[in-house]
Coordinates of C-alpha atoms and ligand atoms in Angstrom, one line a residue:
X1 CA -11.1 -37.6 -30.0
X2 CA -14.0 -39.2 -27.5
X3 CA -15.4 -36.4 -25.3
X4 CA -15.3 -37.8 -21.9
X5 CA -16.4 -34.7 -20.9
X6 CA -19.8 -35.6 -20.3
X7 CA -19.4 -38.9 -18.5
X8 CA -17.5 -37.2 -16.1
X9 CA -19.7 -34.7 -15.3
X10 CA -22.9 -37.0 -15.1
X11 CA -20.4 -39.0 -12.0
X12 CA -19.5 -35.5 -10.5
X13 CA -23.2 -34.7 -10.7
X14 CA -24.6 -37.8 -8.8
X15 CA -22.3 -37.7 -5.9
X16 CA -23.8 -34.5 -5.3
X17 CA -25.3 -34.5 -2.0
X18 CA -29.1 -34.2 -1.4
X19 CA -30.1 -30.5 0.7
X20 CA -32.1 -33.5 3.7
X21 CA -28.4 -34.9 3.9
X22 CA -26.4 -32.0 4.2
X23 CA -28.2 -30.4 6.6
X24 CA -27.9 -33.5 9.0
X25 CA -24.0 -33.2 8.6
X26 CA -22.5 -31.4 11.8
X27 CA -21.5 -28.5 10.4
X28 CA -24.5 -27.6 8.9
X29 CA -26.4 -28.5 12.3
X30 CA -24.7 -26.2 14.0
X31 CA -25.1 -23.4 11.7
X32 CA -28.7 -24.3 11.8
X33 CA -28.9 -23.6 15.5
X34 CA -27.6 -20.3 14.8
X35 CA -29.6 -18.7 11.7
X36 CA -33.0 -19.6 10.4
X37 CA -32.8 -23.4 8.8
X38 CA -35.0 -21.7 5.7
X39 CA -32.1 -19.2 4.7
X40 CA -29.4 -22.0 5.2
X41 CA -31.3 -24.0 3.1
X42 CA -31.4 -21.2 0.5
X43 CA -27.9 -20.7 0.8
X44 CA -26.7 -24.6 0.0
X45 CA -29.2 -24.4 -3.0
X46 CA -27.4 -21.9 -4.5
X47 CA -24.1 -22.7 -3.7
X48 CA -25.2 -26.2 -5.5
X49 CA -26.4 -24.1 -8.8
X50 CA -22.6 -22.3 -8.3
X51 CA -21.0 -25.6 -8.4
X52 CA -22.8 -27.3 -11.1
X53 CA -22.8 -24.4 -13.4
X54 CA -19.2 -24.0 -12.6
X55 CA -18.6 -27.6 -12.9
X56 CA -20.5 -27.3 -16.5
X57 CA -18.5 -25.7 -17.6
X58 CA -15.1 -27.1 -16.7
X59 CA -12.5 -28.1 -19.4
X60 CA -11.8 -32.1 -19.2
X61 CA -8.8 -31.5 -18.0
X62 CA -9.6 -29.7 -14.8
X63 CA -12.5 -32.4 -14.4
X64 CA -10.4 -35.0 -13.6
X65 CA -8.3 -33.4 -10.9
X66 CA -11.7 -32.1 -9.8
X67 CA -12.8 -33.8 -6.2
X68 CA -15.0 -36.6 -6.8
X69 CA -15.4 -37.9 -3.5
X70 CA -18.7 -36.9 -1.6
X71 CA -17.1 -36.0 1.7
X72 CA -14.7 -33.6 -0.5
X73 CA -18.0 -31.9 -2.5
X74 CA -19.4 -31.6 0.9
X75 CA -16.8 -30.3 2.8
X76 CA -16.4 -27.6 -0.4
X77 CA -20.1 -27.0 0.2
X78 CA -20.0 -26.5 4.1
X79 CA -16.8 -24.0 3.3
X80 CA -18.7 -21.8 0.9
X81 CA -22.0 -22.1 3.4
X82 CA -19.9 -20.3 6.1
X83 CA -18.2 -18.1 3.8
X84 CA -21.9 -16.8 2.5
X85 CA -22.9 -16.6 6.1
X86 CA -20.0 -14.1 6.4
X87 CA -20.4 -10.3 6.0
X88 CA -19.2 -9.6 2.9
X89 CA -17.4 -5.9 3.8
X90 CA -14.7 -6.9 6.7
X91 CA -11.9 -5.5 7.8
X92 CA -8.6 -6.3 5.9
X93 CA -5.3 -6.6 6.3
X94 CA -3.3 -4.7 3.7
X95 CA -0.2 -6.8 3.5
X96 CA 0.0 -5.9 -0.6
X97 CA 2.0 -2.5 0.5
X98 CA -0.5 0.3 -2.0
X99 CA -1.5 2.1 0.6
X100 CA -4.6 4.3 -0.6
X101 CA -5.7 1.3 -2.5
X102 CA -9.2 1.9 -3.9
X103 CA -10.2 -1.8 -3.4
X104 CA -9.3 -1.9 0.1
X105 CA -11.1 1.1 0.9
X106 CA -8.2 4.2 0.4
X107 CA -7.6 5.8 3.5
X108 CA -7.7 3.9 6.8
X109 CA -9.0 6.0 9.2
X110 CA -7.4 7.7 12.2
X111 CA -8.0 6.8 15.9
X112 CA -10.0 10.2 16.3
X113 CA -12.4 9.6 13.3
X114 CA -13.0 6.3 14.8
X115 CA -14.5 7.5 17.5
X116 CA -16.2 10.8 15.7
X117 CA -18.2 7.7 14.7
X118 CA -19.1 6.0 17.3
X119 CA -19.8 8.9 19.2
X120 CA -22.4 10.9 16.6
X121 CA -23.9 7.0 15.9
X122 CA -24.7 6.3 19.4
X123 CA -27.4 8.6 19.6
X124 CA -28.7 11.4 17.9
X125 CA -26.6 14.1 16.1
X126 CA -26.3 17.6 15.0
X127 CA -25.8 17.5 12.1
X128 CA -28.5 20.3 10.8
X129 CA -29.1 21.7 14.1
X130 CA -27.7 25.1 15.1
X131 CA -27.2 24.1 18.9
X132 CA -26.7 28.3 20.2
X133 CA -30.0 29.3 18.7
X134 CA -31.8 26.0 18.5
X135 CA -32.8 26.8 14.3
X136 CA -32.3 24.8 11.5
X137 CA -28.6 24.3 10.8
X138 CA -26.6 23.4 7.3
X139 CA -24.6 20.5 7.2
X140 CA -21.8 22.3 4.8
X141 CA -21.1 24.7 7.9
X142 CA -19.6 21.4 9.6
X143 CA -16.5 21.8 8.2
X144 CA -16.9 24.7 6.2
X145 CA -14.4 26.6 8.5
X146 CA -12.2 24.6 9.2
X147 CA -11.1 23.9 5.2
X148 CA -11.3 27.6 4.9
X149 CA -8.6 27.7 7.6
X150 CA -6.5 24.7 6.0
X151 CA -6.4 26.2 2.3
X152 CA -7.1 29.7 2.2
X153 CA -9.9 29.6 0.1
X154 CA -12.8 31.8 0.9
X155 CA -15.2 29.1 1.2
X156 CA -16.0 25.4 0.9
X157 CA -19.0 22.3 0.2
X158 CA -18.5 18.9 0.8
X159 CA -20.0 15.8 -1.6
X160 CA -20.2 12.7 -2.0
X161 CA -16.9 12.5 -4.0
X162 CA -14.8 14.0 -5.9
X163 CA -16.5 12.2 -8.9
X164 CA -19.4 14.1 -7.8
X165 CA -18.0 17.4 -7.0
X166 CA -16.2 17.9 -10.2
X167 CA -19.6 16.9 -11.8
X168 CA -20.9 19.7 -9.8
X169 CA -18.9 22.6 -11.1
X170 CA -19.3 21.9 -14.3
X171 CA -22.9 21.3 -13.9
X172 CA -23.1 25.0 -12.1
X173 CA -20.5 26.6 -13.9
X174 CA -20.6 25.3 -17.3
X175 CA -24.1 24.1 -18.4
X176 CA -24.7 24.5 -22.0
X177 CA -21.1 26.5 -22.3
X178 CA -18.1 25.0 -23.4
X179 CA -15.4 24.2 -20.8
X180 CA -12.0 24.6 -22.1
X181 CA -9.7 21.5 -21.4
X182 CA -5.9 20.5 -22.8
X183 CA -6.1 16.9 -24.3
X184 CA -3.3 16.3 -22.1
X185 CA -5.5 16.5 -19.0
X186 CA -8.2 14.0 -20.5
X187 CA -7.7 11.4 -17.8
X188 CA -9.3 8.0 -17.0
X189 CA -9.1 7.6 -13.0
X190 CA -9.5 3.8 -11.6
X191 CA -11.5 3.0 -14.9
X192 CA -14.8 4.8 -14.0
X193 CA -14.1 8.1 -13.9
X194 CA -13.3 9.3 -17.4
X195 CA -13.1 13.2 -18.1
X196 CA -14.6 13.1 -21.1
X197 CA -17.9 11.2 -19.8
X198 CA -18.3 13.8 -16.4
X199 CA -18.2 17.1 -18.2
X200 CA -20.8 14.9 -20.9
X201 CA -22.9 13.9 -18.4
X202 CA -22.7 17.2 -16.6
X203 CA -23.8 19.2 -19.1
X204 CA -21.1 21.3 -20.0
X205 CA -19.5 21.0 -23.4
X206 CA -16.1 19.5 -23.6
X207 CA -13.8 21.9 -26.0
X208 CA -10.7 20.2 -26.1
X209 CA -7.6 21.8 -26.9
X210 CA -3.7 21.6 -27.5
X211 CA -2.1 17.8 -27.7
X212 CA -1.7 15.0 -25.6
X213 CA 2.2 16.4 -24.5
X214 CA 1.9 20.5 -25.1
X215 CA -0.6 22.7 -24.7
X216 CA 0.2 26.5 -24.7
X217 CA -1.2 29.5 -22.6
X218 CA -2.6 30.7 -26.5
X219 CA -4.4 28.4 -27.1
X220 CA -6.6 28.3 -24.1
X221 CA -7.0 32.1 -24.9
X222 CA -7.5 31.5 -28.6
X223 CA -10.6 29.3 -27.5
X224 CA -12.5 31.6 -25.4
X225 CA -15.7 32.8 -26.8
X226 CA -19.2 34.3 -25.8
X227 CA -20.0 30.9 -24.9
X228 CA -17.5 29.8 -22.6
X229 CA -18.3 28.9 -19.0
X230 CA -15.0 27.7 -17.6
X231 CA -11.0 26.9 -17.8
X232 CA -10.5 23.3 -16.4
X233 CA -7.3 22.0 -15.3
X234 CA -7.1 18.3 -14.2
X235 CA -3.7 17.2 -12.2
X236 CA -2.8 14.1 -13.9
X237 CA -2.8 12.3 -11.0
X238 CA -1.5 8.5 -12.3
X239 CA 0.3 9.1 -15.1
X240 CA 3.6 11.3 -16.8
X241 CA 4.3 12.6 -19.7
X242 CA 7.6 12.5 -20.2
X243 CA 10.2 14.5 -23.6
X244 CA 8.9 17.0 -25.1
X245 CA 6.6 18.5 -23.1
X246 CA 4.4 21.9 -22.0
X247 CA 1.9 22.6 -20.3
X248 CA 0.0 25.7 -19.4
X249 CA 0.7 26.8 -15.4
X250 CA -2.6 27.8 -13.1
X251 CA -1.0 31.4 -12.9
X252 CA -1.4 31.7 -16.7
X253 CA -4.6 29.8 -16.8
X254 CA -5.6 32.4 -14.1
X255 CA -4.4 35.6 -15.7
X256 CA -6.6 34.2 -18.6
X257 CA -9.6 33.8 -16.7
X258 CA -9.1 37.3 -15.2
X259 CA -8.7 38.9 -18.3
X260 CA -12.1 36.9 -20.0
X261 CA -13.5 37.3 -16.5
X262 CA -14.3 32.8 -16.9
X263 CA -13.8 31.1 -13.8
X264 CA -10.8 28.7 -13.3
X265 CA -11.5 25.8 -12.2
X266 CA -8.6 23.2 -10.9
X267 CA -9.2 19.3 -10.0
X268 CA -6.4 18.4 -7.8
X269 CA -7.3 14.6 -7.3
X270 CA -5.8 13.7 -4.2
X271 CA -4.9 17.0 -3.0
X272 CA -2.3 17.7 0.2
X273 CA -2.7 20.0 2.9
X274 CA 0.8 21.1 2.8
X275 CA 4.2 20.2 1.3
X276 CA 5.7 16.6 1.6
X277 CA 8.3 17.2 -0.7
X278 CA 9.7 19.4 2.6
X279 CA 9.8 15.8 4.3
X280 CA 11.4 14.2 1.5
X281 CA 8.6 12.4 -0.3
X282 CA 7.2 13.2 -3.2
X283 CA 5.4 16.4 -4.1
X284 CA 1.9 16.4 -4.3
X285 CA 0.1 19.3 -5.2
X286 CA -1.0 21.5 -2.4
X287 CA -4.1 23.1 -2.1
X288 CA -3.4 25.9 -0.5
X289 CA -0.7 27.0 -3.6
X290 CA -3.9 26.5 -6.0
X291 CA -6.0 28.6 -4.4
X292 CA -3.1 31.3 -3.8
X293 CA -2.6 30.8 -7.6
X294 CA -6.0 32.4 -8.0
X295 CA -8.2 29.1 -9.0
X296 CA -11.7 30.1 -8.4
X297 CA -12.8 26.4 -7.5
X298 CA -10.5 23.6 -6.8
X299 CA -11.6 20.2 -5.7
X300 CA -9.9 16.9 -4.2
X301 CA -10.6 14.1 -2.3
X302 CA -11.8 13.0 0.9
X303 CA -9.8 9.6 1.2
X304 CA -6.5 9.9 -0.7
X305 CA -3.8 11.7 0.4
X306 CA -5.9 13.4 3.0
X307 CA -6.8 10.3 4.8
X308 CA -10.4 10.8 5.4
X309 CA -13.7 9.2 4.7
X310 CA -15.0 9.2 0.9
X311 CA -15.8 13.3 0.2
X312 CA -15.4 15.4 -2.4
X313 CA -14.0 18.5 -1.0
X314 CA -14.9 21.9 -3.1
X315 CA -13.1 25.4 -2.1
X316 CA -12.8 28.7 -3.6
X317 CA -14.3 32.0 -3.9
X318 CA -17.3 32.5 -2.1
X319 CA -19.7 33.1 -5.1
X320 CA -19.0 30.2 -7.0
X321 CA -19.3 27.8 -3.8
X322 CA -22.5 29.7 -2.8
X323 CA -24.1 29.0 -6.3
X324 CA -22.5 25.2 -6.3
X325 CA -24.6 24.9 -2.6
X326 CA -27.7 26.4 -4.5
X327 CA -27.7 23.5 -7.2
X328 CA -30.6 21.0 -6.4
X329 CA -27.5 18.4 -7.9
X330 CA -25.8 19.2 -4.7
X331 CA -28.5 18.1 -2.6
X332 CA -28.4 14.6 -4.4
X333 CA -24.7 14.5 -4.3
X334 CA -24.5 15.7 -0.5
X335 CA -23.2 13.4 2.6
X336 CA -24.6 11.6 5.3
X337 CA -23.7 12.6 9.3
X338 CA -20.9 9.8 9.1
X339 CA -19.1 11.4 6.4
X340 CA -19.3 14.3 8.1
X341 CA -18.4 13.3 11.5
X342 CA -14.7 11.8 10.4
X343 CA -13.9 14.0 8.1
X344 CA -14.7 16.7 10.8
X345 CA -11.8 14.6 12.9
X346 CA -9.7 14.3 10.1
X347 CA -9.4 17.7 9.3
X348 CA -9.1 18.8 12.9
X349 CA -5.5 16.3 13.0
X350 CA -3.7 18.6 10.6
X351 CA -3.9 21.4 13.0
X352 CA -0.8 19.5 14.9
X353 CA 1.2 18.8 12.2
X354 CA 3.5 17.4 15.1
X355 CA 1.0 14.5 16.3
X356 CA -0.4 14.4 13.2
X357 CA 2.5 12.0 11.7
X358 CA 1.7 9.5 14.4
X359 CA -2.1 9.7 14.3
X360 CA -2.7 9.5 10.8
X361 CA -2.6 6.6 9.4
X362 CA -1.8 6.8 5.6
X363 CA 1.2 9.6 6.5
X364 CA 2.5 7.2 9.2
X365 CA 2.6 4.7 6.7
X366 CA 3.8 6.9 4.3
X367 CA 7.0 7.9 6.5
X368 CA 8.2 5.0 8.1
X369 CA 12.1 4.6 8.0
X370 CA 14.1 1.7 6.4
X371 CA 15.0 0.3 9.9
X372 CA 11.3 0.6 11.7
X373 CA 10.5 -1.0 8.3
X374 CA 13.4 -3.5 8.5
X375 CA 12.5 -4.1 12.4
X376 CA 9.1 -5.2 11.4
X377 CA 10.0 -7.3 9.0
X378 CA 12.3 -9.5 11.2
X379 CA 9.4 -9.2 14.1
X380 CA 7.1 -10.8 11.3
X381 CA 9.6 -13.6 9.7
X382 CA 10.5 -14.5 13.4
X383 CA 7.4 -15.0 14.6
X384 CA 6.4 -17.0 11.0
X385 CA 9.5 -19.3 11.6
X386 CA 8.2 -20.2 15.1
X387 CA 5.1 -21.5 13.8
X388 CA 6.1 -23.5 10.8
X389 CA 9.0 -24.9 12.1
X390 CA 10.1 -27.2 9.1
X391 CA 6.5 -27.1 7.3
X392 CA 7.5 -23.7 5.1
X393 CA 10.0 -21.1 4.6
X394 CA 10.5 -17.6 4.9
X395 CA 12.8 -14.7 4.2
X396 CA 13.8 -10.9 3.8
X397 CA 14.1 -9.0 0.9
X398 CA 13.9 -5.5 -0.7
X399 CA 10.7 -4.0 -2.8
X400 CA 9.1 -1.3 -3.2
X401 CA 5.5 0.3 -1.9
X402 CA 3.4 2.4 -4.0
X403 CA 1.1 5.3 -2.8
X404 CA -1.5 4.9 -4.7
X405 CA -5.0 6.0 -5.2
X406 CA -3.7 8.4 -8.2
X407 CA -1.6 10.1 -5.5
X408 CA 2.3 10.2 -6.5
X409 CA 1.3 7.1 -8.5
X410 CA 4.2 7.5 -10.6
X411 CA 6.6 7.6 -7.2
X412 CA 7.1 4.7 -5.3
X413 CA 9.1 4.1 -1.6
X414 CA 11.7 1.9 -1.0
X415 CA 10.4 -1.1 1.8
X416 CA 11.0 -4.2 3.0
X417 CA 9.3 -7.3 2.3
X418 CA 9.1 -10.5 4.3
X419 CA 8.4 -13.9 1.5
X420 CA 6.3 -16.8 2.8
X421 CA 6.3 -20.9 0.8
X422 CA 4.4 -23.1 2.5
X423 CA 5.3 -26.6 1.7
X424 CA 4.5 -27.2 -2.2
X425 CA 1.6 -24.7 -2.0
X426 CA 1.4 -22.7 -5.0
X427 CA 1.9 -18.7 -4.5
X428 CA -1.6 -18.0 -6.1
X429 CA -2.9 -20.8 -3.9
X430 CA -1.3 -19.6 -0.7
X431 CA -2.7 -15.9 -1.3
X432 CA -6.3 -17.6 -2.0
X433 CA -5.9 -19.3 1.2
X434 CA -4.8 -15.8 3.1
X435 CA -7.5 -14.0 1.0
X436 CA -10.3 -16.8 3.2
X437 CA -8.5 -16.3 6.8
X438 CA -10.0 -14.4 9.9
X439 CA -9.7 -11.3 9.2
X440 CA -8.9 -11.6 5.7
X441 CA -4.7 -11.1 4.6
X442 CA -4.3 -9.3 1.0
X443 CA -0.8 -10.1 0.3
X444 CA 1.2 -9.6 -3.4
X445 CA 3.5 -12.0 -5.4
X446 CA 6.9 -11.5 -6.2
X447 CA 9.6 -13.8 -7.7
X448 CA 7.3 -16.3 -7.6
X449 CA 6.6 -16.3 -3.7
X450 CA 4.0 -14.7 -1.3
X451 CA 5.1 -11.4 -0.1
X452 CA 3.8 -9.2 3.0
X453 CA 4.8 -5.1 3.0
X454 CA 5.5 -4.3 6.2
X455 CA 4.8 -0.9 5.5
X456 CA 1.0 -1.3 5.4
X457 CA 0.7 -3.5 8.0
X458 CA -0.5 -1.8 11.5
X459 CA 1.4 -3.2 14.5
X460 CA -1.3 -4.9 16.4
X461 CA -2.1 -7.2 12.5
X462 CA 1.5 -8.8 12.6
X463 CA 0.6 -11.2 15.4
X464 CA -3.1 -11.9 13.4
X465 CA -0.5 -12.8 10.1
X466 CA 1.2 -15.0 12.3
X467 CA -2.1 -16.4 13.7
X468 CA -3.6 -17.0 10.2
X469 CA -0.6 -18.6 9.1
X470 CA -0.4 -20.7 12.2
X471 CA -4.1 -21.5 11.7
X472 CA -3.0 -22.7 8.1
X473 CA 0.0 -24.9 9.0
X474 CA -1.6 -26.3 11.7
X475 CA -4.9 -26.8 11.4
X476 CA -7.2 -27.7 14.0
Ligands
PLP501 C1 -9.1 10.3 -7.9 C2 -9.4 11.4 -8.8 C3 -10.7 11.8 -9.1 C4 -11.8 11.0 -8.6 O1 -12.0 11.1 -7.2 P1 -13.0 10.2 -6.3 O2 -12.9 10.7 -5.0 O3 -12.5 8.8 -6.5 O4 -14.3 10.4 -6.9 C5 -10.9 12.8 -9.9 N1 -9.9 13.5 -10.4 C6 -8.6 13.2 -10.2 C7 -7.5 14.0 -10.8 C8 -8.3 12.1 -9.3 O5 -7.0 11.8 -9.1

């Protein structure tokens, strides 16, 4: 068979436009008045590369459906000039219905860690600065009180992550000792954060014990020696084991540790402040019942379940946290002033656990009834309908949110979902197309159709779907 291949390319190629001409084009002029003409210049001379490397190394197939015409190449040109020109992190609208979604940022924030952060930006801060006596403050006291309030624990220090702060304890706990582990708690979180490759990389030696589905109080016991520096137990956040199964409780991990006088330590993942399962989701585990347990160190999350900014919370006993504060690795793990200043506001919420429903966001989301659900949906498809009159179609159906973020990931909430076909658009085309509006829609397929969750969607961003939509069907 000929390879036309080639040919074809060597046409796409010399329709290309040259960078004098494009930057005549209108578009392009008025961008020019806007940023510097040398960085728009850089910009299309990329964008070219993109497009002829892409364009290299495009099957035949595609390259004869591929535009050919110069106004088209230019018009894909102008579009990815603007979309470069473009911050790249923008707000989103979370129309996929996970809502601590690690790509779209876990948490939203609240109202009141909004402004934390706009107030402690706008100026200067105090954020080491002990303001009654004027000295040299620690950033850990922040919000050191306030955790010890919401869990119990004795004492607490904040890091970058929780990543980081599980890192940390091992690092300070468990450096050149073995940390005892059940192989059924050797998890892979998100596809970076591996169990295995932390405690490595943290210098405390893995000693893994039991099987993937049973692991008995024993055998942690029977693995204890002069060398061991810690009991780790991992919640297994995003995954069940399911049959025959065991595993060995805190309390007993606890009475172990007592006994062997070896800290306990327990990585919660996503952590709650206190009991969902009494409002009929899910239960996640609480950290409060961890540290009444007897854990010596437990650590979770800043942006899961607890709907903050990215943090790695650590509490316990006072003279493990003091020695994890003296580790120079906490000073490279530690948090700017922004961290600090909404999760400050985030904690302060859940001291109202009556407002605290309505005012934070990933909870709110998290309890919203079948009708609000249902009487969002109908808002949404009714106000889709008006736009596209007879240029799409829409519809109401049932589906299901997850949580997310590791959190309850093996649970998942009933909710309503509103489908969207725009004339012979494909669904993967249509999502593209949502994926490039103002502010940017991130929506799933289901059934072969585009499908918006209610559930994540704030009230104020149903109009902006119905904008973005509107601004698709009729363009212009
Ligand atoms: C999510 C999770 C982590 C990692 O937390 P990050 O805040 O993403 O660093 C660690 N352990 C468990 C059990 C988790 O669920």
């Amino acid at each position: 068979m000929v390879d036309y291949s080639n040919n074809i390319r060597k046409k796409i190629f010399s329709q290309f436009p040259k960078v004098d001409k494009l930057i005549e084009t209108e578009t392009i002029k008025s961008l020019i008045q806007k940023y510097p003409r040398d960085l728009i210049v850089d910009f299309i001379r990329d964008i070219l590369d993109e497009l002829r490397n892409e364009i290299s190394q495009m099957e035949e197939k595609k390259l004869l459906t591929f535009a050919l015409k110069k106004e088209e190449i230019i018009s894909i040109i102008q579009e990815k000039l603007v979309l470069s020109l473009k911050p790249k992190l923008r707000r989103v609208i979370n129309g996929a219905g996970i809502i601590l979604n690690t790509g779209l940022g876990r948490a939203p924030l609240s109202k009141q860690a909004q402004q934390a952060l706009i107030d402690v930006t706008n100026g200067f801060s105090s954020v080491e600065i002990d303001l009654p006596s004027g000295l040299r403050g620690n950033r850990h006291d922040l919000v050191e009180d306030l955790l010890v309030k919401l869990t119990g624990a004795e004492a607490a220090a904040v890091v970058n992550n929780n990543a980081a702060a599980t890192m940390l304890i091992l690092n300070t706990l468990s450096l050149g000792k073995e940390a005892i582990v059940s192989r059924g708690e050797l998890i892979t979180i998100g596809g970076s954060f591996r169990i295995p490759d932390i405690m490595e990389k943290s210098g405390a030696i893995m000693k893994e014990i039991g099987t993937t589905n049973q692991t008995k109080a024993w055998e942690y016991e029977n693995a204890i020696n002069e060398n061991t520096g810690l009991l780790l137990k991992v919640h297994t956040s995003n995954y069940k084991v399911v049959g025959f199964v065991s595993e060995t409780s805190l309390q007993e991990l606890v009475e172990i540790g007592v006994k062997h006088n070896v800290p306990v330590m327990h990585d919660l993942g996503s952590g709650m402040l206190f009991d969902l399962s009494q409002y009929g989701l899910p239960k996640e585990p609480v950290v409060s019942e961890s540290i009444k347990a007897g854990a010596d160190v437990v650590s979770f999350s800043g942006d899961k379940l607890l709907g903050g900014p990215q943090a790695g919370i650590i509490v316990g006993k006072k003279k493990y946290i003091d020695l994890i504060k003296k580790n120079q690795l906490s000073r490279a793990l530690r948090c700017g002033k922004l961290t600090f200043a909404a999760l400050e506001a985030t904690l302060r919420l859940f001291f109202d656990q009556e407002k605290l429903i309505k005012s934070h966001p990933a909870l709110n989301f998290m309890f919203k009834t079948k009708s609000e659900l249902e009487e969002k949906a109908v808002e949404l498809k009714n106000g889709l309908n008006s736009i596209l009159k007879d240029q799409g179609e829409t519809g109401i159906i049932d589906g299901v949110s997850e949580i997310g973020g590791g959190s309850l990931a093996t649970e998942s909430l009933p909710t309503v979902l509103v489908k969207l076909k725009i004339g012979e658009m494909s669904p993967e085309a249509l999502g593209k197309k949502l994926r490039l509006s103002d502010p940017p829609i991130v929506t799933r397929i289901k059934n072969d159709r585009v499908v918006f969750d209610v559930r994540t969607l704030f009230d104020d961003e149903i109009a902006l779907v119905i904008r973005a939509v509107d601004a698709l069907v009729n363009p212009g």
